[in-house]
Amino acid sequence: DGVAITLWYERGLFAWGATRGDGFRGDDVTANLRTVRQIPLKLEPVDRQQGIPPVLEVRGEIYLPNKEFQRLNEEREEAGEPQFANPRNAAAGTLKLLDPRVTAKRRLRIFAYAIGSVEDCELKTNLQCLELIRGFGLPVNPHTRVCENMAAVIRYCSEWDKKRND
């Protein structure tokens, strides 16, 4: 569980990033997103045959891994500060900090999961979108699976329902 964000690239360069907010207007968190090591500031295709679209909007989820959440809470306890309630709230609060140096120390992570907008690139399936995103070095959830029918979708969701707390 994390915070939905948008990354906007122009000519392969990270231009800005924002939270989803209320669906119409989010918070500009560009400076803090620049500190997330998994977010490339310049798109470099893994496959040199792949061109870079003039505009690419990548949607993703910023999250705080459980181990990092535990580390932060231990540090806060030692400093006499209140602990964070949960990783999702800690990630959301971290994105809104005014000092990107503090954000960088919190080691946020990202999974990219969709393309919101793209120019000069035709994509017909979600799998093609994920492959494009992965091809630019952005992390995509490794547990992504193509399901051939609704029964397969339900089985897959049931598998993860049992593992969700892990």
CSV table of C-alpha atoms in Angstrom, one decimal:
chain,number,residue,atom,x,y,z
A,1,ASP,CA,0.0,0.0,0.0
A,2,GLY,CA,1.5,3.3,-1.0
A,3,VAL,CA,0.8,6.7,-2.6
A,4,ALA,CA,-0.3,7.0,-6.3
A,5,ILE,CA,2.0,9.3,-8.3
A,6,THR,CA,2.5,10.5,-11.8
A,7,LEU,CA,5.9,10.9,-13.4
A,8,TRP,CA,6.1,13.2,-16.4
A,9,TYR,CA,9.0,12.9,-18.9
A,10,GLU,CA,9.6,15.2,-21.8
A,11,ARG,CA,12.2,14.2,-24.4
A,12,GLY,CA,13.4,11.5,-21.9
A,13,LEU,CA,14.0,13.9,-19.0
A,14,PHE,CA,12.0,13.8,-15.8
A,15,ALA,CA,10.1,17.1,-15.9
A,16,TRP,CA,7.8,16.8,-12.9
A,17,GLY,CA,5.9,14.5,-10.6
A,18,ALA,CA,2.7,14.8,-8.6
A,19,THR,CA,0.5,12.8,-6.2
A,20,ARG,CA,-3.0,11.7,-7.5
A,21,GLY,CA,-4.6,14.0,-4.9
A,22,ASP,CA,-8.4,14.1,-5.4
A,23,GLY,CA,-8.2,12.8,-9.0
A,24,PHE,CA,-8.2,16.3,-10.5
A,25,ARG,CA,-5.4,18.1,-8.6
A,26,GLY,CA,-2.5,16.6,-6.8
A,27,ASP,CA,0.5,17.9,-5.0
A,28,ASP,CA,3.6,18.8,-6.9
A,29,VAL,CA,6.3,16.5,-5.2
A,30,THR,CA,8.9,16.8,-8.0
A,31,ALA,CA,11.8,17.7,-5.7
A,32,ASN,CA,11.1,14.7,-3.4
A,33,LEU,CA,10.6,12.3,-6.3
A,34,ARG,CA,14.0,13.2,-7.6
A,35,THR,CA,15.5,11.7,-4.5
A,36,VAL,CA,13.9,8.2,-5.1
A,37,ARG,CA,16.8,6.3,-6.5
A,38,GLN,CA,14.6,4.0,-8.6
A,39,ILE,CA,13.2,6.9,-10.6
A,40,PRO,CA,15.4,7.6,-13.5
A,41,LEU,CA,15.9,11.3,-14.1
A,42,LYS,CA,16.8,10.5,-17.7
A,43,LEU,CA,15.2,7.6,-19.6
A,44,GLU,CA,17.8,5.3,-21.0
A,45,PRO,CA,16.2,2.4,-22.9
A,46,VAL,CA,17.6,-1.0,-22.0
A,47,ASP,CA,17.1,-2.0,-25.6
A,48,ARG,CA,18.9,0.5,-27.8
A,49,GLN,CA,16.3,-0.1,-30.6
A,50,GLN,CA,13.6,1.4,-28.4
A,51,GLY,CA,13.0,5.0,-29.1
A,52,ILE,CA,12.1,7.6,-26.4
A,53,PRO,CA,8.7,9.1,-26.7
A,54,PRO,CA,8.6,12.9,-26.8
A,55,VAL,CA,6.1,12.8,-23.9
A,56,LEU,CA,5.7,9.9,-21.4
A,57,GLU,CA,3.5,9.9,-18.3
A,58,VAL,CA,4.2,7.0,-16.0
A,59,ARG,CA,1.8,6.2,-13.2
A,60,GLY,CA,3.1,4.3,-10.1
A,61,GLU,CA,2.9,3.7,-6.4
A,62,ILE,CA,5.5,5.1,-4.0
A,63,TYR,CA,5.9,3.0,-0.9
A,64,LEU,CA,8.0,2.4,2.1
A,65,PRO,CA,9.3,-1.2,2.5
A,66,ASN,CA,8.5,-2.8,5.8
A,67,LYS,CA,12.1,-3.0,6.8
A,68,GLU,CA,12.7,0.7,6.1
A,69,PHE,CA,9.5,1.5,8.1
A,70,GLN,CA,10.8,-0.4,11.1
A,71,ARG,CA,14.2,1.3,10.8
A,72,LEU,CA,12.6,4.8,10.7
A,73,ASN,CA,10.4,4.0,13.7
A,74,GLU,CA,13.4,2.8,15.7
A,75,GLU,CA,15.3,6.0,14.9
A,76,ARG,CA,12.3,8.1,15.8
A,77,GLU,CA,11.9,6.2,19.1
A,78,GLU,CA,15.6,6.7,20.0
A,79,ALA,CA,15.2,10.5,19.2
A,80,GLY,CA,12.0,10.7,21.4
A,81,GLU,CA,9.8,11.4,18.4
A,82,PRO,CA,6.4,9.8,17.8
A,83,GLN,CA,6.5,6.7,15.6
A,84,PHE,CA,4.7,6.5,12.3
A,85,ALA,CA,1.4,4.7,12.4
A,86,ASN,CA,1.9,2.7,9.2
A,87,PRO,CA,4.1,2.6,6.1
A,88,ARG,CA,1.5,4.1,3.8
A,89,ASN,CA,1.1,7.2,5.9
A,90,ALA,CA,4.9,7.5,6.4
A,91,ALA,CA,5.4,7.4,2.6
A,92,ALA,CA,2.7,10.0,2.0
A,93,GLY,CA,4.1,12.3,4.7
A,94,THR,CA,7.6,11.8,3.3
A,95,LEU,CA,6.5,12.9,-0.2
A,96,LYS,CA,5.1,16.2,1.2
A,97,LEU,CA,8.2,17.1,3.2
A,98,LEU,CA,9.7,20.5,2.4
A,99,ASP,CA,13.3,19.2,2.6
A,100,PRO,CA,14.2,16.7,-0.1
A,101,ARG,CA,17.4,15.7,1.9
A,102,VAL,CA,15.1,14.2,4.6
A,103,THR,CA,13.1,12.5,1.9
A,104,ALA,CA,16.2,11.0,0.4
A,105,LYS,CA,17.2,9.5,3.8
A,106,ARG,CA,13.9,7.6,4.1
A,107,ARG,CA,14.6,5.4,1.1
A,108,LEU,CA,11.2,5.4,-0.6
A,109,ARG,CA,10.6,2.9,-3.4
A,110,ILE,CA,8.4,2.7,-6.5
A,111,PHE,CA,6.5,0.3,-8.6
A,112,ALA,CA,5.3,1.7,-11.9
A,113,TYR,CA,2.1,0.1,-13.2
A,114,ALA,CA,0.6,2.1,-16.1
A,115,ILE,CA,1.1,4.8,-18.7
A,116,GLY,CA,-1.2,7.7,-18.5
A,117,SER,CA,-0.1,9.5,-21.7
A,118,VAL,CA,2.4,8.8,-24.4
A,119,GLU,CA,3.2,10.4,-27.7
A,120,ASP,CA,4.5,8.6,-30.8
A,121,CYS,CA,4.2,5.2,-29.3
A,122,GLU,CA,1.3,2.7,-30.0
A,123,LEU,CA,0.6,0.4,-27.1
A,124,LYS,CA,-2.3,-2.1,-27.4
A,125,THR,CA,-2.1,-4.0,-24.2
A,126,ASN,CA,-1.3,-3.4,-20.5
A,127,LEU,CA,1.5,-5.9,-20.8
A,128,GLN,CA,3.1,-3.8,-23.6
A,129,CYS,CA,2.8,-0.7,-21.3
A,130,LEU,CA,4.6,-2.6,-18.5
A,131,GLU,CA,7.3,-3.8,-20.8
A,132,LEU,CA,7.9,-0.3,-22.1
A,133,ILE,CA,8.1,1.0,-18.5
A,134,ARG,CA,10.5,-1.8,-17.5
A,135,GLY,CA,12.5,-1.1,-20.6
A,136,PHE,CA,13.3,2.3,-19.4
A,137,GLY,CA,14.6,1.0,-16.1
A,138,LEU,CA,11.6,1.7,-13.9
A,139,PRO,CA,10.6,-1.1,-11.5
A,140,VAL,CA,7.5,-3.0,-12.3
A,141,ASN,CA,6.0,-5.4,-9.8
A,142,PRO,CA,7.7,-8.8,-10.5
A,143,HIS,CA,4.5,-10.6,-9.6
A,144,THR,CA,2.6,-9.3,-12.6
A,145,ARG,CA,0.9,-12.1,-14.4
A,146,VAL,CA,-1.3,-12.3,-17.6
A,147,CYS,CA,-4.5,-14.2,-16.9
A,148,GLU,CA,-6.4,-15.8,-19.7
A,149,ASN,CA,-9.9,-15.6,-18.2
A,150,MET,CA,-11.8,-14.4,-15.1
A,151,ALA,CA,-11.4,-17.7,-13.3
A,152,ALA,CA,-7.6,-17.3,-13.6
A,153,VAL,CA,-7.9,-13.7,-12.3
A,154,ILE,CA,-9.9,-14.9,-9.3
A,155,ARG,CA,-7.4,-17.6,-8.5
A,156,TYR,CA,-4.5,-15.2,-8.7
A,157,CYS,CA,-6.3,-12.7,-6.4
A,158,SER,CA,-7.0,-15.5,-3.9
A,159,GLU,CA,-3.3,-16.5,-3.9
A,160,TRP,CA,-2.3,-12.9,-3.1
A,161,ASP,CA,-5.1,-12.5,-0.5
A,162,LYS,CA,-3.4,-15.2,1.5
A,163,LYS,CA,0.1,-13.6,1.1
A,164,ARG,CA,-0.9,-9.9,1.4
A,165,ASN,CA,0.6,-9.4,4.8
A,166,ASP,CA,4.0,-10.8,3.7
